[in-house]
Coordinates of C-alpha atoms and ligand atoms in Angstrom, one line a residue:
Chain A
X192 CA 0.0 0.0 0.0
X193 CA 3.0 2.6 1.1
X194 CA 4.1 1.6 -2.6
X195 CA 1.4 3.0 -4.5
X196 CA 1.3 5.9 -2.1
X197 CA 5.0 6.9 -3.3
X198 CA 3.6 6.0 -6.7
X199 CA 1.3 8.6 -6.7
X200 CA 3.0 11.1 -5.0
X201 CA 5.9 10.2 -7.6
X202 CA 2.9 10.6 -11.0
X203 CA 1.4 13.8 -9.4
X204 CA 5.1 15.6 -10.4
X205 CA 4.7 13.8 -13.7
X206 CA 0.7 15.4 -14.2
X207 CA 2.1 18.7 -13.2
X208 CA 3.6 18.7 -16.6
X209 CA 1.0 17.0 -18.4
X210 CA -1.3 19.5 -17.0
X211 CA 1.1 22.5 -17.3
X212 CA 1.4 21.0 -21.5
X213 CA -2.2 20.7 -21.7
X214 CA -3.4 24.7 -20.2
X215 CA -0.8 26.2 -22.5
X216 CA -1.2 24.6 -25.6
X217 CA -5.5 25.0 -25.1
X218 CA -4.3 28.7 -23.9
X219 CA -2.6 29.8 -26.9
X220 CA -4.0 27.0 -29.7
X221 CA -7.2 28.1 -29.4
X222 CA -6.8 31.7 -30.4
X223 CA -4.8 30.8 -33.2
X224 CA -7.5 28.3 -34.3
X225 CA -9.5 31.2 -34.3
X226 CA -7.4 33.6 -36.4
X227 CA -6.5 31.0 -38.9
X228 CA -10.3 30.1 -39.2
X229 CA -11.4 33.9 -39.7
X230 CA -8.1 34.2 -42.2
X231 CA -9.3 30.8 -44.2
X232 CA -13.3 32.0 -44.6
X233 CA -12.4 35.5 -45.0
X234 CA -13.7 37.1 -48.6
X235 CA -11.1 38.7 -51.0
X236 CA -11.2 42.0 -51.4
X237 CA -11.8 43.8 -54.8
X238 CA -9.2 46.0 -54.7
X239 CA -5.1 44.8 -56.5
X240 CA -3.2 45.0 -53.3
X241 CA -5.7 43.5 -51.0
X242 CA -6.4 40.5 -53.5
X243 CA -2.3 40.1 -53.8
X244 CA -1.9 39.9 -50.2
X245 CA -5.2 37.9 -49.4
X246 CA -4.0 35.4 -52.1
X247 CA -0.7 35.2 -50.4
X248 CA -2.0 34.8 -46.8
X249 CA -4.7 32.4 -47.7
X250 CA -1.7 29.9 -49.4
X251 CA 0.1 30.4 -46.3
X252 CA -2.5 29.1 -44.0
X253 CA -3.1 26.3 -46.3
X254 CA 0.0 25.6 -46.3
X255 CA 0.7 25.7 -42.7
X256 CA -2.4 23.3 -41.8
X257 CA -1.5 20.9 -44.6
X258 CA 1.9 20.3 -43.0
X259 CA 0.3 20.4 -39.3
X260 CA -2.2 17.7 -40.1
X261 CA -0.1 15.7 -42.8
X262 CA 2.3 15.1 -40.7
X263 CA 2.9 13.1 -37.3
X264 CA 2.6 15.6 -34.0
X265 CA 5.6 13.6 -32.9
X266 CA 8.1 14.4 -36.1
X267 CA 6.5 18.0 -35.3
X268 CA 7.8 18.2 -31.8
X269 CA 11.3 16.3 -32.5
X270 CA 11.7 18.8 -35.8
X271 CA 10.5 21.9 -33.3
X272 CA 13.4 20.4 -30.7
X273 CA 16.5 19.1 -32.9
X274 CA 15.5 20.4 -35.9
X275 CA 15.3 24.2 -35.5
X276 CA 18.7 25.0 -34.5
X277 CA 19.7 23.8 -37.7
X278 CA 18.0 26.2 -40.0
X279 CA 20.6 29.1 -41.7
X280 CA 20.3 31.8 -40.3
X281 CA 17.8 32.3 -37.9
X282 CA 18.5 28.8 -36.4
X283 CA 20.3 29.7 -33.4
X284 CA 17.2 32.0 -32.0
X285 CA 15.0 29.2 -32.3
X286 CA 16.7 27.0 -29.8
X287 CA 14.1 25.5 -27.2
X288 CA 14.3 24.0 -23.8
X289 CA 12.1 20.6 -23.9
X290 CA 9.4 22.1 -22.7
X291 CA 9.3 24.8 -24.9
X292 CA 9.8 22.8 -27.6
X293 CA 7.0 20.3 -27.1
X294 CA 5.0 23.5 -26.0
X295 CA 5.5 25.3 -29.6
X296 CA 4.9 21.7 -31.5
X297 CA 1.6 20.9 -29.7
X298 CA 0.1 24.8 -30.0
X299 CA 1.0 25.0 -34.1
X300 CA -0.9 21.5 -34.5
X301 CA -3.7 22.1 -32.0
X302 CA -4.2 25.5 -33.7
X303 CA -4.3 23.8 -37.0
X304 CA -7.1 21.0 -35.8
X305 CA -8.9 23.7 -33.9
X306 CA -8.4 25.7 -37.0
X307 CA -10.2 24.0 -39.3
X308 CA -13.3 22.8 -36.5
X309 CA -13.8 26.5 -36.3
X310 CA -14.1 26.9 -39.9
X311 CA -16.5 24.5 -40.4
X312 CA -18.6 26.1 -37.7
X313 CA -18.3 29.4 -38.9
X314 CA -19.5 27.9 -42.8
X315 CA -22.5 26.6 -40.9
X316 CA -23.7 30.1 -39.7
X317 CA -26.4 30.8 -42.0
X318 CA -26.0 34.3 -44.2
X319 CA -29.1 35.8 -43.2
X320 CA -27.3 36.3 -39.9
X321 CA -24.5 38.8 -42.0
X322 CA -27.4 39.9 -43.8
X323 CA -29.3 40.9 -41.4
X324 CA -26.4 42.4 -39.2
X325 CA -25.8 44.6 -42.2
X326 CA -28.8 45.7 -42.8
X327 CA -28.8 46.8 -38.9
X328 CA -25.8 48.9 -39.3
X329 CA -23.6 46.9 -37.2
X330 CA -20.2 46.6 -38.3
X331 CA -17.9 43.7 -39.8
X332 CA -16.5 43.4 -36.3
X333 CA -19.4 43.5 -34.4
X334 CA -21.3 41.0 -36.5
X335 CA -18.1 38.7 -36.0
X336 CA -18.4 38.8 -32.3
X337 CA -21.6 39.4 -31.6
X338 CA -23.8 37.5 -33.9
X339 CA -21.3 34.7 -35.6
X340 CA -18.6 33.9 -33.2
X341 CA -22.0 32.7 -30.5
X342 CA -23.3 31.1 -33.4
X343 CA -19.9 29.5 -34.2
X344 CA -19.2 28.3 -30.7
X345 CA -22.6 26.2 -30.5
X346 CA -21.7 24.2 -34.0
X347 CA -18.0 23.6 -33.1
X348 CA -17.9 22.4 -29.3
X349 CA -18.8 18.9 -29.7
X350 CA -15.9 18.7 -31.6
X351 CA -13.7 20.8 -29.7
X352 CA -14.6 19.0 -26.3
X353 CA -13.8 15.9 -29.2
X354 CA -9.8 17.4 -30.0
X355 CA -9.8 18.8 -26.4
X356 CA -9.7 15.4 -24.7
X357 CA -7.4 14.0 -27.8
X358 CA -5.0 17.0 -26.6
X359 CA -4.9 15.3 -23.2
X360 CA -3.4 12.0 -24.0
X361 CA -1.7 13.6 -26.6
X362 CA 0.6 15.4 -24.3
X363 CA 2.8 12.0 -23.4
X364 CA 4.0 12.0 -26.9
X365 CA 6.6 14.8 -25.5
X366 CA 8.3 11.9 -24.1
X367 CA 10.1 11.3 -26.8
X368 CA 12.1 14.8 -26.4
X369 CA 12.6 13.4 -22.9
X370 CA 10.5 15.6 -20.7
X371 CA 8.9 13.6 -17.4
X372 CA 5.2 13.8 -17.7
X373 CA 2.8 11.4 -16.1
X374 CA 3.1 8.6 -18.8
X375 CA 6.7 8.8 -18.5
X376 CA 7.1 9.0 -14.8
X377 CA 4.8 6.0 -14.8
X378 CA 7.3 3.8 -17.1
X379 CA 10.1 4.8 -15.1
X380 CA 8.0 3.4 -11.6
X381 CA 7.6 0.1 -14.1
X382 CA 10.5 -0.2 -15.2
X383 CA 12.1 0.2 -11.6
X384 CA 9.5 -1.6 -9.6
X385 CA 8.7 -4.4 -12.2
X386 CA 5.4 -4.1 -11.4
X387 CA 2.7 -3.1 -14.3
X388 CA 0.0 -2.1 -11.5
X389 CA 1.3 1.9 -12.5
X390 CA -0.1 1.9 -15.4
X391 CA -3.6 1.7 -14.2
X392 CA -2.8 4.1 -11.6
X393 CA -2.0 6.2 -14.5
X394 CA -5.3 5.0 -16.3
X395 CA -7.0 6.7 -13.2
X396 CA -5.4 10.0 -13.6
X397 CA -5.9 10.2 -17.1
X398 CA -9.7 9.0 -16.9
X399 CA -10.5 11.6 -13.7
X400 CA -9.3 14.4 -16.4
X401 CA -10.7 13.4 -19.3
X402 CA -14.4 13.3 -16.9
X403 CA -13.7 16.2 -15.7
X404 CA -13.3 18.1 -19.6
X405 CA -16.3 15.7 -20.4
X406 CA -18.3 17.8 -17.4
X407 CA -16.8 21.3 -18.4
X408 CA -17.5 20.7 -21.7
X409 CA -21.1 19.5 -21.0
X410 CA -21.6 22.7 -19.1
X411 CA -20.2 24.8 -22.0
X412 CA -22.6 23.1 -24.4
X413 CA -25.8 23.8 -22.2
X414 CA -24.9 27.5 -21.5
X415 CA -24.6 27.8 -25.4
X416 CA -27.8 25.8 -26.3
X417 CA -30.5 28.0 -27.6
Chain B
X188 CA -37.3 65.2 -54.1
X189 CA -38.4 61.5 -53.7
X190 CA -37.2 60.1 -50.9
X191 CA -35.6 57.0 -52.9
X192 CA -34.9 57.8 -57.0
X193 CA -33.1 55.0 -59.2
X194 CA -32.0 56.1 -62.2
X195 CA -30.8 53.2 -64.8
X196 CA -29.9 51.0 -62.6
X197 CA -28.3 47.6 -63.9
X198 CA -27.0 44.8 -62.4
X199 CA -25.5 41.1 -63.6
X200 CA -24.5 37.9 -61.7
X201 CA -21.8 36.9 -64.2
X202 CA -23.2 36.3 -67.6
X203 CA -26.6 36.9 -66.2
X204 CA -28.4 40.1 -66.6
X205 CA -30.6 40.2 -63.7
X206 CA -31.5 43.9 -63.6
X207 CA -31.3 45.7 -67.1
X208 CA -32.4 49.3 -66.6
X209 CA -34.6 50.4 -63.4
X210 CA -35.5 53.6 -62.8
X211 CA -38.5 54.8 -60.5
X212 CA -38.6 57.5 -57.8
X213 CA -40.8 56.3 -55.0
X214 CA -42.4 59.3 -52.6
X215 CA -42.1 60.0 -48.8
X216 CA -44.8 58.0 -47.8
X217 CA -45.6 55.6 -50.8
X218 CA -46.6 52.3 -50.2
X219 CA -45.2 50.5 -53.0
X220 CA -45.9 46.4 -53.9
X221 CA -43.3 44.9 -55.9
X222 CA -44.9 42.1 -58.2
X223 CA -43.5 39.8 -60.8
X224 CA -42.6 36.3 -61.8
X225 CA -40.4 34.4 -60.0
X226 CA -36.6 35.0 -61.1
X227 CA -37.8 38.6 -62.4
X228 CA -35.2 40.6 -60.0
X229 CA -37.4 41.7 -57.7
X230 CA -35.5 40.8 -54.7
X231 CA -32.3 42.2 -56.4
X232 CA -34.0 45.4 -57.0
X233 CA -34.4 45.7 -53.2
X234 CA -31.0 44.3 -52.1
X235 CA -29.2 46.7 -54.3
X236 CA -31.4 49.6 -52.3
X237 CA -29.7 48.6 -48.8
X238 CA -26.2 47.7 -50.0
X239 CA -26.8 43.5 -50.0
X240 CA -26.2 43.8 -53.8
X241 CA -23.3 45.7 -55.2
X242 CA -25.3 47.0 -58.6
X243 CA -22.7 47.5 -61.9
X244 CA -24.2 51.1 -63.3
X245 CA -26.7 53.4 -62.1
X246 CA -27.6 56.0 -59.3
X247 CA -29.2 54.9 -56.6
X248 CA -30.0 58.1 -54.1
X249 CA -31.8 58.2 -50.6
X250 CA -32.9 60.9 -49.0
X251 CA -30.8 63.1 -51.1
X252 CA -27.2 61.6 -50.5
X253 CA -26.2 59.2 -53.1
X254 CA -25.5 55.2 -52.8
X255 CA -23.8 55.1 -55.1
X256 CA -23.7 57.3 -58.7
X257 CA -22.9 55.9 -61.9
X258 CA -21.9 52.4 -60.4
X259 CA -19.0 54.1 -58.2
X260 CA -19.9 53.9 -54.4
X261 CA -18.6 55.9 -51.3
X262 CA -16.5 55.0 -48.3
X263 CA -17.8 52.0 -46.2
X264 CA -18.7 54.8 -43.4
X265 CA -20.2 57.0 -45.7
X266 CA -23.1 54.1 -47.1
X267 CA -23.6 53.6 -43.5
X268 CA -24.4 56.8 -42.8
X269 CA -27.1 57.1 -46.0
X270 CA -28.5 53.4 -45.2
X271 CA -28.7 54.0 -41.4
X272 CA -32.2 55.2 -42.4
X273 CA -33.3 51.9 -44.2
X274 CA -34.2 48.9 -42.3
X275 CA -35.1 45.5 -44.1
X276 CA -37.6 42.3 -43.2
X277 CA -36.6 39.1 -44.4
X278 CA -38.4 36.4 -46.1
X279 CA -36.8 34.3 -43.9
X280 CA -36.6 36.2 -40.5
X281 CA -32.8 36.0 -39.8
X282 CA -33.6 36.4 -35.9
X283 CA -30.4 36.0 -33.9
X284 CA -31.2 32.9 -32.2
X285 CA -28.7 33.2 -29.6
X286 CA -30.4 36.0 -28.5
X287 CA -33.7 36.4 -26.5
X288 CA -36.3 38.9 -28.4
X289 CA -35.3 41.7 -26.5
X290 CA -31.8 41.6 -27.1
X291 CA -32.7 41.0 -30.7
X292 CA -34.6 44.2 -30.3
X293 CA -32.1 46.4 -28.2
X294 CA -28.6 45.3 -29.9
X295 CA -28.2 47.8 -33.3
X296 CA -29.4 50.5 -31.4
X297 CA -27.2 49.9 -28.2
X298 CA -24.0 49.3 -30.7
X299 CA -25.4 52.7 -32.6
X300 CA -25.4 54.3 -29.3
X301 CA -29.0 55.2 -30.0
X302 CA -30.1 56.7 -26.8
X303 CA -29.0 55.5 -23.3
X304 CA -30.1 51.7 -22.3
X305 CA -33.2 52.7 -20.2
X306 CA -35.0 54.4 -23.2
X307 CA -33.8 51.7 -25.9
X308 CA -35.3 49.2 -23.4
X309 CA -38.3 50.9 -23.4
X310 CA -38.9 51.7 -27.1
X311 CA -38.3 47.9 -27.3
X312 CA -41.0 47.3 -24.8
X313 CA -43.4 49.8 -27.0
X314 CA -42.2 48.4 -30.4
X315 CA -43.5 45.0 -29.0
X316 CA -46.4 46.0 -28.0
X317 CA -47.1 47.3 -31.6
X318 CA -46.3 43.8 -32.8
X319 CA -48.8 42.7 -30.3
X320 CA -46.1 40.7 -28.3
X321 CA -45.6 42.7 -25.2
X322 CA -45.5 39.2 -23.7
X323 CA -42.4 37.6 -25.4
X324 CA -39.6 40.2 -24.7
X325 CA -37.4 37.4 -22.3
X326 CA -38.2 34.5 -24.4
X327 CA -36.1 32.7 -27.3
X328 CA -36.5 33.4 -31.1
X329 CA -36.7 29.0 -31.4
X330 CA -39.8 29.2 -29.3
X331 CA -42.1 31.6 -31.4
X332 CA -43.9 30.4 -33.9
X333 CA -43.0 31.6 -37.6
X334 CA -45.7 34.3 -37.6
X335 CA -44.4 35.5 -34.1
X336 CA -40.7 35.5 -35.6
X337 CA -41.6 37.6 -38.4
X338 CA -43.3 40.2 -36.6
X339 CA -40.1 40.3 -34.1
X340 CA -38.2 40.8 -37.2
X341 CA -40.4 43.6 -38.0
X342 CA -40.2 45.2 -34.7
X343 CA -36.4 44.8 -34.8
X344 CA -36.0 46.8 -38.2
X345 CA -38.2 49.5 -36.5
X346 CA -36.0 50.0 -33.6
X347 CA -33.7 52.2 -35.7
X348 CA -36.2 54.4 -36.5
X349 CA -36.2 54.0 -40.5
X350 CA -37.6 56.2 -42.6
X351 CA -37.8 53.7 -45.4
X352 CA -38.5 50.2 -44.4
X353 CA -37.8 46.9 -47.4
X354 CA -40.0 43.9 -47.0
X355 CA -38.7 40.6 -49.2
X356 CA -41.6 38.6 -49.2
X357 CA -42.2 39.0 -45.5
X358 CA -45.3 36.3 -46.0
X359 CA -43.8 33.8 -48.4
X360 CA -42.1 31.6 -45.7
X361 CA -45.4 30.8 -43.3
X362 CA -48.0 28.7 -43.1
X363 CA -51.0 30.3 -45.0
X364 CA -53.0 30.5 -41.4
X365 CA -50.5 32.6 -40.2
X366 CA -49.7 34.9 -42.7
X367 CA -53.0 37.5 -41.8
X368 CA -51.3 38.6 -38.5
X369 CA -47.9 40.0 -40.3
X370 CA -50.1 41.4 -43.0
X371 CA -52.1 43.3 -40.5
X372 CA -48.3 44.5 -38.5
X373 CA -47.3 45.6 -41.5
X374 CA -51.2 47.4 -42.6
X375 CA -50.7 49.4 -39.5
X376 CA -47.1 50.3 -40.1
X377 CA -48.1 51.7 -43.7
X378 CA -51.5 54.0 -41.9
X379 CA -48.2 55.6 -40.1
X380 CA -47.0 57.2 -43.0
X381 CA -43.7 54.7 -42.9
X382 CA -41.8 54.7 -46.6
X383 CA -42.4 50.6 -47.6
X384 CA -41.4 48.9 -50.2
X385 CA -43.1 45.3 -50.4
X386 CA -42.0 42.4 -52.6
X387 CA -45.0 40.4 -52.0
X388 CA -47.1 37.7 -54.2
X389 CA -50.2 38.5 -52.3
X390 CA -52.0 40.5 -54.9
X391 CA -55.2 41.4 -52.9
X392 CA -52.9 42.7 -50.5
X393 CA -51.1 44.8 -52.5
X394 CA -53.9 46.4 -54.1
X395 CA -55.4 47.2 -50.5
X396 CA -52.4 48.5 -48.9
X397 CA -50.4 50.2 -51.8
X398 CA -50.8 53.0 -53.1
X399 CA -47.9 52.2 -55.5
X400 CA -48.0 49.0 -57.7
X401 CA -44.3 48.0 -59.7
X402 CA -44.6 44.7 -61.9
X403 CA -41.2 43.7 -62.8
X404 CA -40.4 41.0 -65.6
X405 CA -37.7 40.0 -67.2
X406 CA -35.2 42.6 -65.6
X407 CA -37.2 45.6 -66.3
X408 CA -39.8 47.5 -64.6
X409 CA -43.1 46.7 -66.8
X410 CA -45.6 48.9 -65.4
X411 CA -45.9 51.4 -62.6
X412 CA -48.8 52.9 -61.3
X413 CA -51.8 53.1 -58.6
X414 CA -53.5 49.5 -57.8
X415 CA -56.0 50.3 -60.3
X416 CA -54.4 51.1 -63.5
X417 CA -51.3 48.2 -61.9
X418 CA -53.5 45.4 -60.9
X419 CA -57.6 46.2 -61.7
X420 CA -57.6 47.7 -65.1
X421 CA -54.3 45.8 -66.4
X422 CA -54.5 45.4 -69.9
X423 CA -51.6 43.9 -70.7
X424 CA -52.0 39.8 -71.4
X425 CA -48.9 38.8 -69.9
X426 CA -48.7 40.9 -66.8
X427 CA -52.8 39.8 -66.4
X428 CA -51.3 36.5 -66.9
X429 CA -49.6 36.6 -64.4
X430 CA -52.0 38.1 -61.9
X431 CA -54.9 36.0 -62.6
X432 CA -51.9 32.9 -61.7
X433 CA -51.0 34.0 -58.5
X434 CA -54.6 35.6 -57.2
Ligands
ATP111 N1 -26.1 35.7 -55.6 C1 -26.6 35.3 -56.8 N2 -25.7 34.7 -57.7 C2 -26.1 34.3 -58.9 N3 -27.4 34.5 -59.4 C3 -28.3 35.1 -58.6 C4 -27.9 35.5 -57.3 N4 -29.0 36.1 -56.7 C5 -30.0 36.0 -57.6 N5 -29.5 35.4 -58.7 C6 -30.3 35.1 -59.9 O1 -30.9 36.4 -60.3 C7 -32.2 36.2 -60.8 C8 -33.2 37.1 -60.1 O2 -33.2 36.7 -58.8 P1 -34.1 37.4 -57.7 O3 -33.9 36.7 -56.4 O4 -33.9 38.8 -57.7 O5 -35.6 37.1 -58.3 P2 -37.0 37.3 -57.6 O6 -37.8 38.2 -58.5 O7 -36.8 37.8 -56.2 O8 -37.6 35.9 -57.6 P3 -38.5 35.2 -56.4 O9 -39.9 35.6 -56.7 O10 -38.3 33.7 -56.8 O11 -38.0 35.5 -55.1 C9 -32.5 34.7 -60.7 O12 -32.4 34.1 -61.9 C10 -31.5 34.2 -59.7 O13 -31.2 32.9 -60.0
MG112 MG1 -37.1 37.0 -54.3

């Protein structure tokens, strides 16, 4: 019994970091989910220079979520950590600590996936909403806060909550850049110990977070059912 | 001066010549019905009027300030200024539905900064009561029935105080039982003196509330006139055609 007490004691440094992983990547993902979103359904303007540089934006977005969802989070986060350094130039300011690293992999990929769930919600909002909005003098800005972005919210957060909890067991991948997070600190108890038990002490950690987003999220989706 | 003149108006959706060359000026006070086949531009006509259509040549000019002249348009700030006088009613409503009725009411006019919160909230109060539904300021748009929503709507484009108020088929989307209580909102709103402009299929209506018949076919403006030389006298085959279909 004192062993899985020291067990747990040992995994709650481990969810530290797999918490600390989680908050910032959902902290800074999700806004950039929502810029990329508004960038990818934005309309071109009429005028040269604004269709030049909308043209050129819009390929760079592409571009950027193509890679972020073509490719394997965990070649993202070992290309964020090794990789980097090596590019001419500007290589040597973009040298990480671990966590860093991981942290800047996991927010460019979770931006893209939240990216394009946000997109598909904001497609869904019907264009009598803009229509109307117009029509009562509110502006671009306002209609995008006020009328869509609500709108927007309701249609995408089944599938957030959906990436949110993926997001959560996602974290151990940063592992493999060596950082100490639950899954890891579990491995180490297993390998030490020789007893598997850990691992569904771990199964208990990860299962009382992932009920406790499914409740959050829940909430979210009644307050935003009308 | 009219309060709304179009002068050779035209307007395309690629190859497609919707609008070939409008022109009508429409009074301070005129009730005018917009008739015509379906497909005819008639709800392009009165999208291009509040800025939901960008038109390709023409003048349009409200209340003295021009839309836009000869196809070129002002600064985004400047049309809201000239349209800030026009509302619109929807064939289909467009309520916000995140929003309870008196929210839907109060927002434009609380982003406008209108008059301070206390009055807005009690024009919307009054504005309801005109609709006859005092009782539904705290309620959702998804619980109203479609008759209920379309009155809101109504109510909402009033808030603003418009002088000129667009109506796309404000009847075309309800059940047939429920289309008598809009008509009579928006009977009242024209003994008021409101500007209106009504696309509508509901001829009988039109020739009891207009004082202003337009039938539009085929891009152009056909005929023009009072209900009786419009819709009782027509002598026209086609346009009587078409009347005697939809009646
Ligand atoms: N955004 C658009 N893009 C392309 N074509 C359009 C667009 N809006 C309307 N049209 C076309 O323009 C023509 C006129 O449409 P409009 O909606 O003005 O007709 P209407 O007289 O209002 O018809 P209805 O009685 O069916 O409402 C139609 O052929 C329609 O298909
Ligand atoms: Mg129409």
């Amino acid at each position: 019994m004192s062993d899985i007490a020291s067990w747990v004691s040992q995994m709650l440094v481990g969810c530290k970091l797999t918490i600390e992983l989680f908050a910032v990547t959902l902290v800074f993902s999700i806004p950039l989910g929502l810029i990329l979103s508004f960038v990818r359904t934005a309309k071109c303007p009429k005028n040269t220079l604004g269709r030049v540089l909308y043209c050129c934006v819009e390929w760079i977005v592409s571009g950027f979520i193509l890679i972020m969802r073509g490719t394997p989070l965990m070649l993202q986060i070992f290309f964020v950590y090794f990789g980097l350094p090596y590019v001419p130039v500007i290589g040597p300011y973009l040298t990480f600590d671990r966590f860093p690293a991981g942290a800047v992999a996991f927010v460019l990929n979770y931006g893209a996936y939240y990216a394009e769930i946000f997109r598909g919600g904001l497609l869904s909002v019907d264009k009598g909403q803009y229509e109307a909005s117009k029509v009562l003098g509110l502006t671009s800005m306002q209609t995008k806060f006020r009328i869509v972005m609500p709108q927007m919210i309701r249609i995408a957060l089944p599938s957030v909550a959906n990436e949110t909890i993926i997001l959560l067991k996602d974290t151990a991948l940063v592992t493999a850049i060596g950082l100490s997070e639950l899954l890891k600190v579990t491995t180490n108890i297993v390998n030490r110990t020789t007893n598997i038990s850990a691992f569904a002490v771990a199964a208990v950690f990860y299962l009382i977070f992932s009920y406790i987003l499914t409740v959050i999220f829940r909430k979210l989706e009644n307050k935003f059912d009308f | 001066m009219s309060i709304i003149e179009v002068k050779n108006l035209k307007k395309s959706f690629g190859p497609l010549e919707v609008l070939k060359d409008i022109s009508i000026n429409i009074e301070k006070g005129d009730i005018v019905a917009i008739l015509g086949p379906s497909g005819s531009g008639k709800s392009t006509f009165l999208r291009s009027l509040i800025d939901l259509e960008e038109i390709d040549a023409g003048d349009i000019c409200i209340e003295g300030s021009y839309l836009v002249k000869n196809g070129v348009y002002p600064s985004e700030k400047e049309k809201r200024k000239i349209l800030l006088k026009t509302g619109m009613v929807f064939q289909h409503f467009n309520l916000f539905p995140h929003l309870n009725i008196k929210k839907n009411l109060m927002l434009a006019p609380l982003l406008a900064k209108q008059d301070t919160k206390e009055n807005i909230e009690a024009l919307a109060r009054e504005t309801l009561e005109k609709v006859g539904l005092s009782d539904k300021m705290d309620v959702m748009p998804s619980t109203l029935s479609g008759g209920q929503k379309q009155r809101v709507a109504i109510a909402r484009a009033l808030m603003l105080r418009p002088d000129i108020v667009l109506f796309d088929e404000p009847t075309s989307a309800l059940d047939p039982e429920l289309t008598g209580e809009v008509l009579n909102v928006i009977r009242n709103l024209a003994k008021e003196g409101n500007t209106m402009l009504i696309v509508t299929h509901e001829v009988g209506f039109a020739s009891e509330v207009a004082n202003k018949v337009v039938f539009m076919e085929d891009g152009y403006i056909q005929a023009v006139g009072s209900p009786d030389e419009v819709i009782r006298n027509q002598t026209n085959e086609r346009i009587n055609a078409f009347l005697n279909k939809v009646k």
